mmCIF file of C-alpha atoms and ligand atoms in Angstrom:
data_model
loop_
_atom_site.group_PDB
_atom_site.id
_atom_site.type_symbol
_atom_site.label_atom_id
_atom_site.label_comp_id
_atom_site.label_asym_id
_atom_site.label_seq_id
_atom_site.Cartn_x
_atom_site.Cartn_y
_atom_site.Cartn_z
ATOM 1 C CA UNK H 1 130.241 110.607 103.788
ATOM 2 C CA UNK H 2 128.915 109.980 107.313
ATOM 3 C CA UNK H 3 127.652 106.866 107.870
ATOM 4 C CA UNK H 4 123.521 106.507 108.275
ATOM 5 C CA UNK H 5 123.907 104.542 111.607
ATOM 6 C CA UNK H 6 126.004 107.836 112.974
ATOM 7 C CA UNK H 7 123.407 109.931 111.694
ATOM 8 C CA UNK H 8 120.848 108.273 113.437
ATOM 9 C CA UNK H 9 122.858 108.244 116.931
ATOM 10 C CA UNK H 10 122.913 112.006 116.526
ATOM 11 C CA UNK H 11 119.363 112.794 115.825
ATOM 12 C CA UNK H 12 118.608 110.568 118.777
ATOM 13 C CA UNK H 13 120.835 112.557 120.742
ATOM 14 C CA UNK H 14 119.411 116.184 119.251
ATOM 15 C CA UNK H 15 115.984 114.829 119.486
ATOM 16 C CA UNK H 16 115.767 113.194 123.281
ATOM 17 C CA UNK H 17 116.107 109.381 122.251
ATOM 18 C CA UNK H 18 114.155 109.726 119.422
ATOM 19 C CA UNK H 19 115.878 106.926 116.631
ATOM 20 C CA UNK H 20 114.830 107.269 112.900
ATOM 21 C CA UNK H 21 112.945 103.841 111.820
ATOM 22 C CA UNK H 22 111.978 102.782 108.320
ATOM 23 C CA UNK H 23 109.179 100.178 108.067
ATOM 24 C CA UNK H 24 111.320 96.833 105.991
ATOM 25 C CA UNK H 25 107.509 96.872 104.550
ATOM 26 C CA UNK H 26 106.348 100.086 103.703
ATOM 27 C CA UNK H 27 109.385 102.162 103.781
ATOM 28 C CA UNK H 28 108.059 104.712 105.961
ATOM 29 C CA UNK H 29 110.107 106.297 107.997
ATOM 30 C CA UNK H 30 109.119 107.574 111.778
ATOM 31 C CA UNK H 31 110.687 108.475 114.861
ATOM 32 C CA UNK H 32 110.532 105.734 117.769
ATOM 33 C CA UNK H 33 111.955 105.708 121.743
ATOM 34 C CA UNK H 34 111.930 102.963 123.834
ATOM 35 C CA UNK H 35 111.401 103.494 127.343
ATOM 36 C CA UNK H 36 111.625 99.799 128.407
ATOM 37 C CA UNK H 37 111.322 96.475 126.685
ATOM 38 C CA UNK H 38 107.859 96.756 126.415
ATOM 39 C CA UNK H 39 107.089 100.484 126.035
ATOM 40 C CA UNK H 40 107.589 101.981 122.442
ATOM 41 C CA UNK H 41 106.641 105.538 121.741
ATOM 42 C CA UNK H 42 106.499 105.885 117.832
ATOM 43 C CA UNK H 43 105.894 109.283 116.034
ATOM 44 C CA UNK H 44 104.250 109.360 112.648
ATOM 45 C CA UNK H 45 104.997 111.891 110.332
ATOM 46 C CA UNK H 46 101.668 113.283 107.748
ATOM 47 C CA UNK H 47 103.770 111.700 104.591
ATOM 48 C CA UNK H 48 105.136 108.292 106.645
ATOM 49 C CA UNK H 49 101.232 107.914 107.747
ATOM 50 C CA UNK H 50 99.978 107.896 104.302
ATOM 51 C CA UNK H 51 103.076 105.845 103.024
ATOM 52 C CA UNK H 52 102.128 103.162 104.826
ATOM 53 C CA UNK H 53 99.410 100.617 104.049
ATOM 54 C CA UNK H 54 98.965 98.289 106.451
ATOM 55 C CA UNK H 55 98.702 101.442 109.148
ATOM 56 C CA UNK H 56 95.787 103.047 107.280
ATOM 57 C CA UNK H 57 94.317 99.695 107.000
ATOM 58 C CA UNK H 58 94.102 99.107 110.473
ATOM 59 C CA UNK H 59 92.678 102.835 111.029
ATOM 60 C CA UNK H 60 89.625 101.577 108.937
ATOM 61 C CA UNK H 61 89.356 105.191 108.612
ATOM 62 C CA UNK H 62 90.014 106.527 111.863
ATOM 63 C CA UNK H 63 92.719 109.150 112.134
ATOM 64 C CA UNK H 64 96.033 106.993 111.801
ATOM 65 C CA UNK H 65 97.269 109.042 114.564
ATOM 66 C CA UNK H 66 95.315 106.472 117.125
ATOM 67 C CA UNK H 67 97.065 103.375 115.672
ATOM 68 C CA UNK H 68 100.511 102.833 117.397
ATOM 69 C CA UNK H 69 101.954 101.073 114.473
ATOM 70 C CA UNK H 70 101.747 98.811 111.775
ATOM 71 C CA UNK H 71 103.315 95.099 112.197
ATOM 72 C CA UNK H 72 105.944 95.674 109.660
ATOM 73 C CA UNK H 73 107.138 98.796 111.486
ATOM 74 C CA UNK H 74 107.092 96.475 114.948
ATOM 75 C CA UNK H 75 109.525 94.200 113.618
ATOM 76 C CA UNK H 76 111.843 96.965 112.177
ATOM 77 C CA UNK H 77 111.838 98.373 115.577
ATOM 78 C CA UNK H 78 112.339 95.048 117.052
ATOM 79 C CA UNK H 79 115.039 94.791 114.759
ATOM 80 C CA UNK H 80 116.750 97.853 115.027
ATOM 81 C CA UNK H 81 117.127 97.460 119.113
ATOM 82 C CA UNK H 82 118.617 93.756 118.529
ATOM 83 C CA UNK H 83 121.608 95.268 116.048
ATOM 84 C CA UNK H 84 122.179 97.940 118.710
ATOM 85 C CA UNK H 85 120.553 101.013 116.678
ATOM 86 C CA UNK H 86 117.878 101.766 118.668
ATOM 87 C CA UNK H 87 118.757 101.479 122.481
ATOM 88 C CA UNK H 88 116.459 101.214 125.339
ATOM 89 C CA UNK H 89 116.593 104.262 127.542
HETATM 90 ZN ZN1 ZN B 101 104.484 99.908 107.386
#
């Protein structure tokens, strides 16, 4: 079995920096790059979008695709670039 964190390196690799992130709230899982420390490109997926909560929440019922993220997901990102998984290119 290949490991999920090898995975991940690869589809960042096929997919130009793109890293698989689950929300630790929602469980949804997108695609995020960072470009610097303070620039985070996130792509939702239709199913992740709806998965998630706290993102259609803060829609209010515009399309989720203008809300960058939910908080949840912010820290999982935040997370994921502190443990190495997600690196900053
Ligand atoms: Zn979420």
């Amino acid at each position: 079995m290949i490991p999920a964190d090898t995975l991940a390196e690869r589809r960042a690799y096929l997919e130009g920096g793109l890293t698989e992130i689950s929300c630790g709230h929602c469980g949804a899982r997108v695609r995020a790059r960072k470009a610097s420390p303070q620039q985070t490109s996130v792509q939702w997926t239709t199913p992740a979008a709806r998965s998630c909560a706290r993102l259609a929440a803060a829609a209010g019922g515009r399309p989720t695709a203008l809300v960058p993220t939910c908080p949840e997901l912010r820290d999982s990102i935040d997370g994921a670039v502190r443990e190495g998984r997600l690196e900053v290119n």
